[in-house]
CSV table of C-alpha atoms in Angstrom, one decimal:
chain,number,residue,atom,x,y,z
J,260,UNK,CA,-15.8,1.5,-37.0
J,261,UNK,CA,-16.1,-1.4,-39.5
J,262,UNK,CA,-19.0,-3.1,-38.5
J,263,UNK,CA,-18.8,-6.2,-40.2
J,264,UNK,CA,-15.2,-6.8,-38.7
J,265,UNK,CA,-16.0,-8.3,-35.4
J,266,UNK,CA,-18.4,-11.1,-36.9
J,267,UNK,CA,-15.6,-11.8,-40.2
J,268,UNK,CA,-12.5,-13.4,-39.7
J,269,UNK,CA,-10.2,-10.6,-39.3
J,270,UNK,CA,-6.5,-10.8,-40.9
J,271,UNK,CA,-3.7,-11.8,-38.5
J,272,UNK,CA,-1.8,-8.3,-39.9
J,273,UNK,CA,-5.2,-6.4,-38.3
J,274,UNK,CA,-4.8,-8.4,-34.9
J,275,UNK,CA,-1.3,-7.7,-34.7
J,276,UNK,CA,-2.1,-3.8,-35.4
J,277,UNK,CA,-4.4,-4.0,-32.6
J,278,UNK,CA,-2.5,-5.4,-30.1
J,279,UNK,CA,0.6,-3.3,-31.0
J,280,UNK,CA,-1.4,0.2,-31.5
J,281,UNK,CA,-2.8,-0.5,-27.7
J,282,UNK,CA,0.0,-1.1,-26.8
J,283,UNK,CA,1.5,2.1,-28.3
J,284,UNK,CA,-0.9,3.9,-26.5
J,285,UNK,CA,-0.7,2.5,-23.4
J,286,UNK,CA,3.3,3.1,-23.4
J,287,UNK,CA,2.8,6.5,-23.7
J,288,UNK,CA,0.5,6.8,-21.3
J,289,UNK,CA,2.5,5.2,-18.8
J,290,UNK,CA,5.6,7.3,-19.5
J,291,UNK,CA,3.1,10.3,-19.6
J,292,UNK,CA,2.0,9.6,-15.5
J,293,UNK,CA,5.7,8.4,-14.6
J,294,UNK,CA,7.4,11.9,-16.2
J,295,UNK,CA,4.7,14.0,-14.5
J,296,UNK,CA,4.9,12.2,-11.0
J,297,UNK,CA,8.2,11.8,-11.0
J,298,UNK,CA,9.3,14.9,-9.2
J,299,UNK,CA,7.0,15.0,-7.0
J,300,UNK,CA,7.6,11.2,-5.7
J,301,UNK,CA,11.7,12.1,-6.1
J,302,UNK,CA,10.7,14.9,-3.5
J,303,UNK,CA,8.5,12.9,-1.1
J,304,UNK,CA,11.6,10.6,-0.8
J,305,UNK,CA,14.1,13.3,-0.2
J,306,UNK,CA,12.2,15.0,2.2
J,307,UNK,CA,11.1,11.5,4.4
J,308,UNK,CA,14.8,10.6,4.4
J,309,UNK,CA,15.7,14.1,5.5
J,310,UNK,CA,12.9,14.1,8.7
J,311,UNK,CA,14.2,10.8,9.7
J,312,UNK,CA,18.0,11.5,9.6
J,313,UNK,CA,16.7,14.5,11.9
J,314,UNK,CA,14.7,12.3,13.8
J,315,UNK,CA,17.6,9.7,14.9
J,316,UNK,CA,19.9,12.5,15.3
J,317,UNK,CA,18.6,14.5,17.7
J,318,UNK,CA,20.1,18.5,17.5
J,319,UNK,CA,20.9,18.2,14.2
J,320,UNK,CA,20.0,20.4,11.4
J,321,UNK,CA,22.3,19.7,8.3
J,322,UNK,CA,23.2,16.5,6.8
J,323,UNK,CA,25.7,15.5,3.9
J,324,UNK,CA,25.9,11.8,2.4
J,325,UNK,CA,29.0,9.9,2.8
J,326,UNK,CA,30.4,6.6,1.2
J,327,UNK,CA,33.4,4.5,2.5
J,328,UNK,CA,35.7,4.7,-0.6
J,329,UNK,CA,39.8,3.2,-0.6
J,330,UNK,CA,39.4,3.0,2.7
J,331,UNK,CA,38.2,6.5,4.1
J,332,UNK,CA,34.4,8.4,4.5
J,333,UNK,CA,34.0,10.7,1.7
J,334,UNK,CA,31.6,13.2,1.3
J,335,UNK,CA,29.5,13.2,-2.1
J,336,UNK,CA,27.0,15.1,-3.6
J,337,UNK,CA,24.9,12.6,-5.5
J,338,UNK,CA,26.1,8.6,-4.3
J,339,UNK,CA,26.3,6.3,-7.0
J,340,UNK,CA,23.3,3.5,-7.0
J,341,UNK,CA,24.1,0.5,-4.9
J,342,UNK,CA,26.5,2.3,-3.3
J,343,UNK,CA,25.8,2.1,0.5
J,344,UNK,CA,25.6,5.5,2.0
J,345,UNK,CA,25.3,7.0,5.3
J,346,UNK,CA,24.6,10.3,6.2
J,347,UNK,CA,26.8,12.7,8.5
J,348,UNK,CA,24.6,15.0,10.9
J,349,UNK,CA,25.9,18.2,11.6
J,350,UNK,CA,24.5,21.0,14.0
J,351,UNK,CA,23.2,24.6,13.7
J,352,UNK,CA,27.3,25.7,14.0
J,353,UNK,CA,28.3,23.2,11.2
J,354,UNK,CA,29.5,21.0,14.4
J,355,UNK,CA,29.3,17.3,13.5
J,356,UNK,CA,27.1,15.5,15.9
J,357,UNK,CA,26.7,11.8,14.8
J,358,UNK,CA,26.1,9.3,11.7
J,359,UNK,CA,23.0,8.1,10.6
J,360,UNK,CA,22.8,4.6,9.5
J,361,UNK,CA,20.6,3.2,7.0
J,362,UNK,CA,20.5,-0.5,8.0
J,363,UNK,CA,17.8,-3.6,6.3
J,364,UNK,CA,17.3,-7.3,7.5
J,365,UNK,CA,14.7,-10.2,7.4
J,366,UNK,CA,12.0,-9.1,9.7
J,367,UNK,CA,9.1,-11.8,10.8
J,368,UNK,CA,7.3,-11.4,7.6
J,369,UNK,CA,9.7,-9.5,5.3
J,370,UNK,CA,12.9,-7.1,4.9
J,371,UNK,CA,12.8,-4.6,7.7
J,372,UNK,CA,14.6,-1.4,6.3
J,373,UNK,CA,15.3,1.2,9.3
J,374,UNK,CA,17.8,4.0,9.8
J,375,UNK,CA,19.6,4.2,13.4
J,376,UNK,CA,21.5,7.6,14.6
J,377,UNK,CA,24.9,6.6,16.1
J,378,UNK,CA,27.0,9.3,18.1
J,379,UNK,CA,31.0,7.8,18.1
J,380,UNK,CA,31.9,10.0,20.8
J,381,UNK,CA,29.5,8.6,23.2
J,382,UNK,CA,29.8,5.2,21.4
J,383,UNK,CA,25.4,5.1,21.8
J,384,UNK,CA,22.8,4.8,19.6
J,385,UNK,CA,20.6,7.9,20.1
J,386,UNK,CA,17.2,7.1,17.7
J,387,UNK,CA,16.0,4.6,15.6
J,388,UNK,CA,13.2,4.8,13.0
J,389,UNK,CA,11.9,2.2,10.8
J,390,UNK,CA,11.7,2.8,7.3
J,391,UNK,CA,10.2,0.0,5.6
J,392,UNK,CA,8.5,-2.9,7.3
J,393,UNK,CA,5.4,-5.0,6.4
J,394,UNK,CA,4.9,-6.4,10.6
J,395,UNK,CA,2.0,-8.1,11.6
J,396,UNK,CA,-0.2,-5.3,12.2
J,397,UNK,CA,-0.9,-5.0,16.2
J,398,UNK,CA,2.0,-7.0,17.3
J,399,UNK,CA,4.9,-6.6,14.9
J,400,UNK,CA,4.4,-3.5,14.0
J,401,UNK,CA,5.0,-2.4,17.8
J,402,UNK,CA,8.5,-1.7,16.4
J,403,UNK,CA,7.7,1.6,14.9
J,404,UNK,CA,4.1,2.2,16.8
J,405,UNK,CA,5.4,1.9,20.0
J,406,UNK,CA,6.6,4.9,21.0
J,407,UNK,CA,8.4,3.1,24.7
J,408,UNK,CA,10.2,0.4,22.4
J,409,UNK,CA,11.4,3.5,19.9
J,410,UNK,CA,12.5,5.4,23.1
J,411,UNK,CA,14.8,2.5,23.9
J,412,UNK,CA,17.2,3.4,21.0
J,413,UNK,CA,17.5,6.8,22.3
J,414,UNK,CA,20.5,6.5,24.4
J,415,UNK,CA,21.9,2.8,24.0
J,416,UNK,CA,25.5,1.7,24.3
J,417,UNK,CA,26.9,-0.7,21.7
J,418,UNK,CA,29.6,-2.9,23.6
J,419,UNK,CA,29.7,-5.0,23.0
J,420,UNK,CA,26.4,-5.4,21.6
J,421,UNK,CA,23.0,-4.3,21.8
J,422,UNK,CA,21.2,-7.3,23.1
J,423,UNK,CA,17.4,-7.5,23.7
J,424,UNK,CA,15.6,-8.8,26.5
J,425,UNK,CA,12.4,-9.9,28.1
J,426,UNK,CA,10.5,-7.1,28.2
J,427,UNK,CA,10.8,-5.7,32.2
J,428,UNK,CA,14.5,-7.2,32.7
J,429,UNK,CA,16.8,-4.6,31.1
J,430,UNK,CA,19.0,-4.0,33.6
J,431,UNK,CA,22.1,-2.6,31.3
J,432,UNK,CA,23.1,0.4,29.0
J,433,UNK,CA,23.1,-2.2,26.2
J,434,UNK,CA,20.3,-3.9,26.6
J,435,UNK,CA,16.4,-3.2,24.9
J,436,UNK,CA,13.1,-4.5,26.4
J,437,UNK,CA,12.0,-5.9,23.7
J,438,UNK,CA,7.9,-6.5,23.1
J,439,UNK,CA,5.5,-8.9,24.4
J,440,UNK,CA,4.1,-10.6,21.5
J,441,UNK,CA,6.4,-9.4,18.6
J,442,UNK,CA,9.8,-10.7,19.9
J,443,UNK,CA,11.0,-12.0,16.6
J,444,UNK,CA,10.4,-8.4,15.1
J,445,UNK,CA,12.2,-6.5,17.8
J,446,UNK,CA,15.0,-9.0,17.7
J,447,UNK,CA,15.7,-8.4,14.2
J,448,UNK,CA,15.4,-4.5,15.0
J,449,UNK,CA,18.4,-5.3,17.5
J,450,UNK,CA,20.5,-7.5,15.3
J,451,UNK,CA,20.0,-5.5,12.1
J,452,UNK,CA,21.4,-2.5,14.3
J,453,UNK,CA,24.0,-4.9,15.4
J,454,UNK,CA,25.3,-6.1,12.1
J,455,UNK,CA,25.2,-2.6,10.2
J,456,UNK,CA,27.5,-1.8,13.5
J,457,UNK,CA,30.0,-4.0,12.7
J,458,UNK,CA,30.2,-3.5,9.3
J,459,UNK,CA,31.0,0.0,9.4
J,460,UNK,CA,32.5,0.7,13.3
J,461,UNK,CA,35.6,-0.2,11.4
J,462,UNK,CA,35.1,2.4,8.7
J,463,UNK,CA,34.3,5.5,10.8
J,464,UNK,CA,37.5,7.7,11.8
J,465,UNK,CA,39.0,8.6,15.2
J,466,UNK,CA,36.1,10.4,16.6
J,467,UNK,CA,36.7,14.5,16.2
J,468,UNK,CA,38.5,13.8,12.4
J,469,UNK,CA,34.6,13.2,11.2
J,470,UNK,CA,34.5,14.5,7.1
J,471,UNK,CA,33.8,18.3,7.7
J,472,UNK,CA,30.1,19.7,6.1
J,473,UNK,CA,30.4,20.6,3.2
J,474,UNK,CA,28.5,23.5,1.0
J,475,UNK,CA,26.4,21.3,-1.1
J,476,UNK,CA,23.3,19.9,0.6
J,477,UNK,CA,22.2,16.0,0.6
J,478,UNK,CA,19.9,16.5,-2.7
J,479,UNK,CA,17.9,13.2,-4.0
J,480,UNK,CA,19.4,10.3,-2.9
J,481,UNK,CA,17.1,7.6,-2.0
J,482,UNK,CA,18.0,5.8,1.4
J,483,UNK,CA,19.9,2.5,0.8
J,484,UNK,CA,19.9,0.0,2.6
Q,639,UNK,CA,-37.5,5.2,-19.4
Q,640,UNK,CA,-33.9,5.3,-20.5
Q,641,UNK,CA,-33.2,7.3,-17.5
Q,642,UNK,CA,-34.6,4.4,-15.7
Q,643,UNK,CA,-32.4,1.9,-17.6
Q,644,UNK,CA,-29.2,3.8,-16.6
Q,645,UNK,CA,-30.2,3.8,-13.1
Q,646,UNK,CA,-31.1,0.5,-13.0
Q,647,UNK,CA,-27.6,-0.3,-14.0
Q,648,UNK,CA,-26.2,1.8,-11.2
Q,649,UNK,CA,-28.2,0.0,-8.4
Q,650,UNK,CA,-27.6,-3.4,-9.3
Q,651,UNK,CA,-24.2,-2.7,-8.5
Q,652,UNK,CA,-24.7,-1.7,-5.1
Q,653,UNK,CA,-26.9,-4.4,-3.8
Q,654,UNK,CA,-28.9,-7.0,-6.2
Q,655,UNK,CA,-25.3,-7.3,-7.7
Q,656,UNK,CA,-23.1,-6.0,-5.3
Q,657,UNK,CA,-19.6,-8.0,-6.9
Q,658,UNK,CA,-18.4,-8.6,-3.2
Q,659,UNK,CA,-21.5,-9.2,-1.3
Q,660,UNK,CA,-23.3,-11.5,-4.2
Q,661,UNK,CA,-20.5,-12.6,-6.9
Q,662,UNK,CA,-17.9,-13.3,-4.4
Q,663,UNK,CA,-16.0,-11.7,-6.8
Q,664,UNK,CA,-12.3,-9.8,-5.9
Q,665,UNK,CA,-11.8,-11.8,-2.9
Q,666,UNK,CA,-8.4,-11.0,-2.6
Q,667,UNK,CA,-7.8,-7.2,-2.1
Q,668,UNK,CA,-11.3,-7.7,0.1
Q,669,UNK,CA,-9.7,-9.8,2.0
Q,670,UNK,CA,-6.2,-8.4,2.2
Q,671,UNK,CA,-6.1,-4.4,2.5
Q,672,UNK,CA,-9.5,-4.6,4.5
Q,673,UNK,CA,-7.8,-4.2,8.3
Q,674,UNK,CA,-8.4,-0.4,8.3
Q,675,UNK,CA,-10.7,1.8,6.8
Q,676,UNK,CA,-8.6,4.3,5.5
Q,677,UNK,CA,-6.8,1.7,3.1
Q,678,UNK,CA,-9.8,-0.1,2.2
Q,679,UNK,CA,-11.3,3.3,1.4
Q,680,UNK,CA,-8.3,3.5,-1.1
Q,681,UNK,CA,-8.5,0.3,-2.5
Q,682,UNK,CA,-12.1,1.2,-3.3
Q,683,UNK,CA,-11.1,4.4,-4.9
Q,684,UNK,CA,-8.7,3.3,-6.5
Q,685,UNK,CA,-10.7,0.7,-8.1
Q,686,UNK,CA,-13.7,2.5,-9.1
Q,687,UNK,CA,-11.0,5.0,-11.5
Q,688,UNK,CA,-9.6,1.9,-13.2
Q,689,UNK,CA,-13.1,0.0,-13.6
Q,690,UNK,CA,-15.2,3.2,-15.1
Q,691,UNK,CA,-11.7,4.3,-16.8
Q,692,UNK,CA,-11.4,1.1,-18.1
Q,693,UNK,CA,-15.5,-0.1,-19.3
Q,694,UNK,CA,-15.5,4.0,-21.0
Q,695,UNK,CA,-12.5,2.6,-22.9
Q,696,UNK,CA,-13.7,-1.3,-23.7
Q,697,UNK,CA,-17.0,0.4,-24.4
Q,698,UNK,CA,-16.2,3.2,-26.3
Q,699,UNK,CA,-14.0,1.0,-28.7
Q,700,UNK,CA,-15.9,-1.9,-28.9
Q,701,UNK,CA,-16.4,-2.2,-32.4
Q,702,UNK,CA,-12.8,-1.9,-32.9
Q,703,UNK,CA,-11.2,-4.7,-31.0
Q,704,UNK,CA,-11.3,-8.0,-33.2
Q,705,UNK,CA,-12.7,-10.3,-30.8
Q,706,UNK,CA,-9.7,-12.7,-30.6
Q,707,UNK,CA,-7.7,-10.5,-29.2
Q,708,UNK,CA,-10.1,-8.7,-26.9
Q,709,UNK,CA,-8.8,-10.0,-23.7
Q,710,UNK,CA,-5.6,-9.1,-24.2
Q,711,UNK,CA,-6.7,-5.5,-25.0
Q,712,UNK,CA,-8.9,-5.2,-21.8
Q,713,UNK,CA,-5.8,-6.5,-20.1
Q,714,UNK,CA,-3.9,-3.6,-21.9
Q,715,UNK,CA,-6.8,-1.2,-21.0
Q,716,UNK,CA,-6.5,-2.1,-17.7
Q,717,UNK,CA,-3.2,-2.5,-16.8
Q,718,UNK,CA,-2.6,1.5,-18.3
Q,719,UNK,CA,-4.8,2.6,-15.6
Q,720,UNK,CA,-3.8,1.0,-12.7
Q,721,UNK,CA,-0.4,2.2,-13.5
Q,722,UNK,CA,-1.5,5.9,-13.7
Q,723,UNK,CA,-3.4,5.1,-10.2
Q,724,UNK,CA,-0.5,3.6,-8.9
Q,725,UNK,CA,2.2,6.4,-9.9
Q,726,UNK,CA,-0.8,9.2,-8.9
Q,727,UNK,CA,-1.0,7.8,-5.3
Q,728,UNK,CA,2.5,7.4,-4.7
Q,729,UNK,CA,2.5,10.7,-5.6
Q,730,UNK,CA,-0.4,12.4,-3.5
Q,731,UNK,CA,-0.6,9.7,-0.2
Q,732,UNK,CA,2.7,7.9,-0.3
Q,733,UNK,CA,1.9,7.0,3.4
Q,734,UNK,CA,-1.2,5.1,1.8
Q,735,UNK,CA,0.9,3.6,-0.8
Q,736,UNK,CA,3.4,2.2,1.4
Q,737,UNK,CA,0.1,0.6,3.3
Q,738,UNK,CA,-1.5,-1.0,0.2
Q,739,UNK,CA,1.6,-2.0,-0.8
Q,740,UNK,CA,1.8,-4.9,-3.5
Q,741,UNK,CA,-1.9,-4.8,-3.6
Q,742,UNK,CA,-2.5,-1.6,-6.1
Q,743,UNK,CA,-0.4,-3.0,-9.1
Q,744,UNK,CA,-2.5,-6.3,-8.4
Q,745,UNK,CA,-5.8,-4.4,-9.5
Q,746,UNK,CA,-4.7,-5.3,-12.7
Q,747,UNK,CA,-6.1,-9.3,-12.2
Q,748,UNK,CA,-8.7,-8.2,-10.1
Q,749,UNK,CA,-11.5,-10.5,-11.6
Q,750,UNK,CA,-13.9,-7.9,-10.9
Q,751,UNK,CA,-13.0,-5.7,-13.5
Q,752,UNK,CA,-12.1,-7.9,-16.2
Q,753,UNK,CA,-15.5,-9.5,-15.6
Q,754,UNK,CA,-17.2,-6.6,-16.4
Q,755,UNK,CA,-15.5,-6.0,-19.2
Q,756,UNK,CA,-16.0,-8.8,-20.7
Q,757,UNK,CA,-19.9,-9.4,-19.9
Q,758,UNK,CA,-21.3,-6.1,-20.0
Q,759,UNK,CA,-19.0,-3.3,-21.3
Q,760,UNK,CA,-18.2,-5.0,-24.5
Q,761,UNK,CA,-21.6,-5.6,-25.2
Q,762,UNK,CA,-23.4,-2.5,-24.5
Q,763,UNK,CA,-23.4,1.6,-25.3
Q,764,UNK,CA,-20.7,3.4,-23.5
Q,765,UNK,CA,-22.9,5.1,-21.1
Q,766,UNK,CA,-24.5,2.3,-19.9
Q,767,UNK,CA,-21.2,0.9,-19.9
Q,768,UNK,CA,-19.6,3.6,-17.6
Q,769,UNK,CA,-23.1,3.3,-15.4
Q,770,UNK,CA,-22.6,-0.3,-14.5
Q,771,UNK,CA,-18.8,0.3,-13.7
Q,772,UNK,CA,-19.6,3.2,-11.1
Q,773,UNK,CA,-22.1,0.5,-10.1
Q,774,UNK,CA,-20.0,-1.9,-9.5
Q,775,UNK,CA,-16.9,0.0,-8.0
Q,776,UNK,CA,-19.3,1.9,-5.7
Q,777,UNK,CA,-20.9,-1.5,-5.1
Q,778,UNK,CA,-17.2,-3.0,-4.3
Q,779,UNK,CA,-16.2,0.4,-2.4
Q,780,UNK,CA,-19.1,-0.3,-0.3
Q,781,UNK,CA,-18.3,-3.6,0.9
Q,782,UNK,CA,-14.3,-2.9,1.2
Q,783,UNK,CA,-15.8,0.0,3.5
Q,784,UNK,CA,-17.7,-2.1,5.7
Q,785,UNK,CA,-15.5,-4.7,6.1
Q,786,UNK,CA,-12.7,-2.3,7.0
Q,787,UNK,CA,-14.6,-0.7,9.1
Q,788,UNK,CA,-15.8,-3.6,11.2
Q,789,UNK,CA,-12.3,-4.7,11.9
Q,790,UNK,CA,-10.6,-1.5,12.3
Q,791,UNK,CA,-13.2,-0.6,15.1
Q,792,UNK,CA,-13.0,-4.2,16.7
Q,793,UNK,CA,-9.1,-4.8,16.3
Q,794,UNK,CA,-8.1,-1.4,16.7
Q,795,UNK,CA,-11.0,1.0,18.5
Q,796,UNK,CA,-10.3,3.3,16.0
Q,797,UNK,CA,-11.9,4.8,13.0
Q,798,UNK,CA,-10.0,6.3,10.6
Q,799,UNK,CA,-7.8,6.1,13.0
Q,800,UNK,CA,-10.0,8.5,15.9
Q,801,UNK,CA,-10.0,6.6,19.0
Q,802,UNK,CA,-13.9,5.5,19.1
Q,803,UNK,CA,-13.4,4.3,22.9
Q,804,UNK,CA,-11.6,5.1,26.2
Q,805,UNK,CA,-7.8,3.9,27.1
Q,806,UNK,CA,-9.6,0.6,28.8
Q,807,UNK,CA,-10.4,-0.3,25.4
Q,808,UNK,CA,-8.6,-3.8,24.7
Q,809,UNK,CA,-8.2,-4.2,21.1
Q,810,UNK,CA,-9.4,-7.6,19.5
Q,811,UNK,CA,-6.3,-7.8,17.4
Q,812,UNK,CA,-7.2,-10.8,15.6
Q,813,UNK,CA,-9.6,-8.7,14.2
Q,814,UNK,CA,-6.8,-7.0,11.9
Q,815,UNK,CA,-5.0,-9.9,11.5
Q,816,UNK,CA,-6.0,-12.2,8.3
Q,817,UNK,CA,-8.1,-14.6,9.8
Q,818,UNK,CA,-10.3,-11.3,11.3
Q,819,UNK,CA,-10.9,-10.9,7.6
Q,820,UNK,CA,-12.3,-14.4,6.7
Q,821,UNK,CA,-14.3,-14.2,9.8
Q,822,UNK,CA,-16.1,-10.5,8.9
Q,823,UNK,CA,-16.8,-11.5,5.4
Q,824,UNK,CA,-18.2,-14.4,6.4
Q,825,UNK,CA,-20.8,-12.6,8.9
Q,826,UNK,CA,-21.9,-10.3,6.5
Q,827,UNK,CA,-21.7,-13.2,3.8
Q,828,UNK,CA,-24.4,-14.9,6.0
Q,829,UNK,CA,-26.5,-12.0,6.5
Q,830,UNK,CA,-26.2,-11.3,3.0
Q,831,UNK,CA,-28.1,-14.5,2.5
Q,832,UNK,CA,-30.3,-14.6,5.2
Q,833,UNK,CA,-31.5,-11.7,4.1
Q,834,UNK,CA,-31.8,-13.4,0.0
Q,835,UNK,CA,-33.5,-16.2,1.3
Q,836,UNK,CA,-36.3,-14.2,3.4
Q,837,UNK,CA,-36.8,-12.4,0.8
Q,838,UNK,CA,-37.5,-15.1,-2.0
Q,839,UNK,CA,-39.8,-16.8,0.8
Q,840,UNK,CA,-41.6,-13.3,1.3
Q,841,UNK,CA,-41.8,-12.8,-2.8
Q,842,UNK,CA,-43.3,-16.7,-2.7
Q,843,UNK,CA,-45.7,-15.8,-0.2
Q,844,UNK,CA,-47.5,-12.9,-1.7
Q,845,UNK,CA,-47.2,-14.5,-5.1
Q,846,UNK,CA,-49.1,-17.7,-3.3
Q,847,UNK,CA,-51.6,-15.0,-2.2
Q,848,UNK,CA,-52.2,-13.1,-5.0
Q,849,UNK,CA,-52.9,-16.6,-7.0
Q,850,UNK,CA,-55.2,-17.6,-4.3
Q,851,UNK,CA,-57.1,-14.1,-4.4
Q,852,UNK,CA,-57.1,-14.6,-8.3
């Protein structure tokens, strides 16, 4: 409101007070929009991660998270962060029906972040849906807009490894046609399944002594890749 | 007359001014979140609340900033609102979000918006201030539009993603892909100045007349 001050030499101390009032403001601003949207962004992520774990699993209607921890798949109600977590799928009778995977890898142009429902019992992949991916649009991004490459992960064994071919040549259980013109990104889709396999086939128990469901519901856990 | 002022502002946004069409100005997000026209439409929208939010701000305070320091409150001024647009769209449209990606936190160096602050809504009343950023954010809108729209309907066949043609419809995929952006803006680019150049030669030509008459 000081007229004269833009054309005087203003005192460092009134710069400073500037900058830092501005900058007072601005913090609470920012930490106004972040409180108010917080829920509602915490919500949108729960709820993706939930139609996605019923996506890859098909028949399945419940989910709990479990970690691998001295040496065994517990169940827990809220994961600790950077802890990877998968989820257990259970049916309407509390049945379990299969494990979904969250899984990430270098794609052709950056981290691919997908979530793969595995079934022990039949040892087979049954659905695959990518999470995160920045894929050329109209070639890489086949992997997720294609709906005949997705339906290849719908009933896929894993021995001894998913393996992707030309696209027209699958001739095996195992194998995925992958696309014409985005090879690289369906490769990774296949090896990122891959690796996340053999990281935690080791980890899952004797198929029928899966973690039983328990009472308390998946809440906001984030999926981690 | 002031009416006329205000307006005047508005328009030269859209197409005297227009900050894409005849600055060349915010290249990058025209360029990069252009390859359908539902994220260019966000951009855009996105832009035009932290531009007007931003010149009401710079305008309203102008007198109060010391001028060494201005830039770096603009900077402040701006970067506050594109945080509230980036939290409020990851909010509301998270599918959006996860489309414009990197490029919403990255309206904060878009050199549109500091370039208005600096020339015109530090220098002028707020409401011709917050006229010339609707101006220039519809302006910029406008051109992110037509540029999205162009590829979209060429790479994809779609708008807004509606199928525009049948299933025998191949899709010009380059069109999406970066160098379909350099190409677009370059054909509307040349039109753009076609269009400048006919019309100085047309101005010229009655101004040669009306001397002659005189």
């Amino acid at each position: 409101m000081n007229a004269t001050a833009n054309t005087a030499n203003p005192s460092s101390l009134r710069l400073v007070l500037t900058l830092a009032i501005a900058g007072l403001l601005s913090g609470i601003a920012i930490i106004g929009i972040y409180e108010t949207t917080l829920p509602t962004i915490t919500a949108n992520k729960a709820r993706e991660l939930r139609e996605a774990v019923l996506k890859v699993l098909p028949g399945v209607t419940q989910m709990q998270a479990l970690v691998y921890r001295d040496g065994e798949l517990v169940v827990v109600a809220s994961p600790d962060k950077d802890e990877p977590v998968i989820y257990g799928g259970h049916d309407d009778q509390g049945a379990f029906v299969g494990y979904a995977v969250p899984a990430a890898g270098p794609g052709f142009q950056d981290t691919i972040a997908l979530l793969y429902g595995y079934r022990p019992g039949d040892r087979q992949v049954v659905g695959m849906e990518i999470l995160e991916s920045r894929e050329t649009p109209g070639l890489g991004d086949k992997i997720y807009k294609d709906a005949d490459f997705v339906a290849e992960f719908s009933a896929l064994l894993v021995d001894p490894e998913i393996v992707a071919v030309k696209k027209g040549t699958k001739t095996g259980d195992n194998q995925v046609d992958a696309i014409t013109g985005a090879t690289i990104s369906a490769k990774a889709v296949v090896r990122i399944i891959n690796e996340a396999h053999t990281e935690w086939s080791t980890r899952y128990p004797a198929p029928g002594s899966e973690p039983d469901l328990m009472d308390t519901e998946v809440e906001s856990s984030e999926a981690q890749p | 007359m002031k009416q006329n002022v205000s307006r005047e502002e508005f328009l030269k946004g859209i197409w005297r001014d227009n900050p894409v069409f005849a600055q060349v100005l915010g290249m990058c997000p025209m360029l990069a979140v252009t390859n359908s026209a539902i994220n260019a439409v966000a951009m855009g929208m996105a832009t035009f609340f932290v531009l007007v939010g931003s010149s009401f701000l710079v305008s309203t305070f102008r007198h109060v900033i010391p001028k060494q320091v201005r830039i770096s409150c603009f900077i402040i001024i701006i970067a506050t609102f594109v945080t509230i647009a980036d939290y409020t769209l990851l909010a509301l449209v998270p599918g959006v979000h996860k489309e414009l990606g990197a490029f919403i936190p990255l309206i904060v160096a878009n050199c549109l918006i500091l370039g208005r602050q600096e020339a015109f809504a530090s220098r002028y009343p707020t409401k011709l201030a917050v006229m010339d950023a609707m101006g220039m954010a519809s302006g910029f809108l406008l051109a992110l539009f037509s540029l999205g729209a162009v590829r979209e309907i060429l790479g994809d066949g779609a708008l807004f993603g509606f199928k525009l043609f049948g299933e025998n419809f191949e899709p010009w995929v380059i069109m999406i892909l970066p160098p379909g952006g350099f190409l677009t803006l370059g054909v509307i680019l040349l039109f753009f100045n076609w269009f400048k150049t006919k019309k100085d030669e047309f101005l010229e030509d009655v101004a040669a007349a009306q001397r002659s008459e005189g």
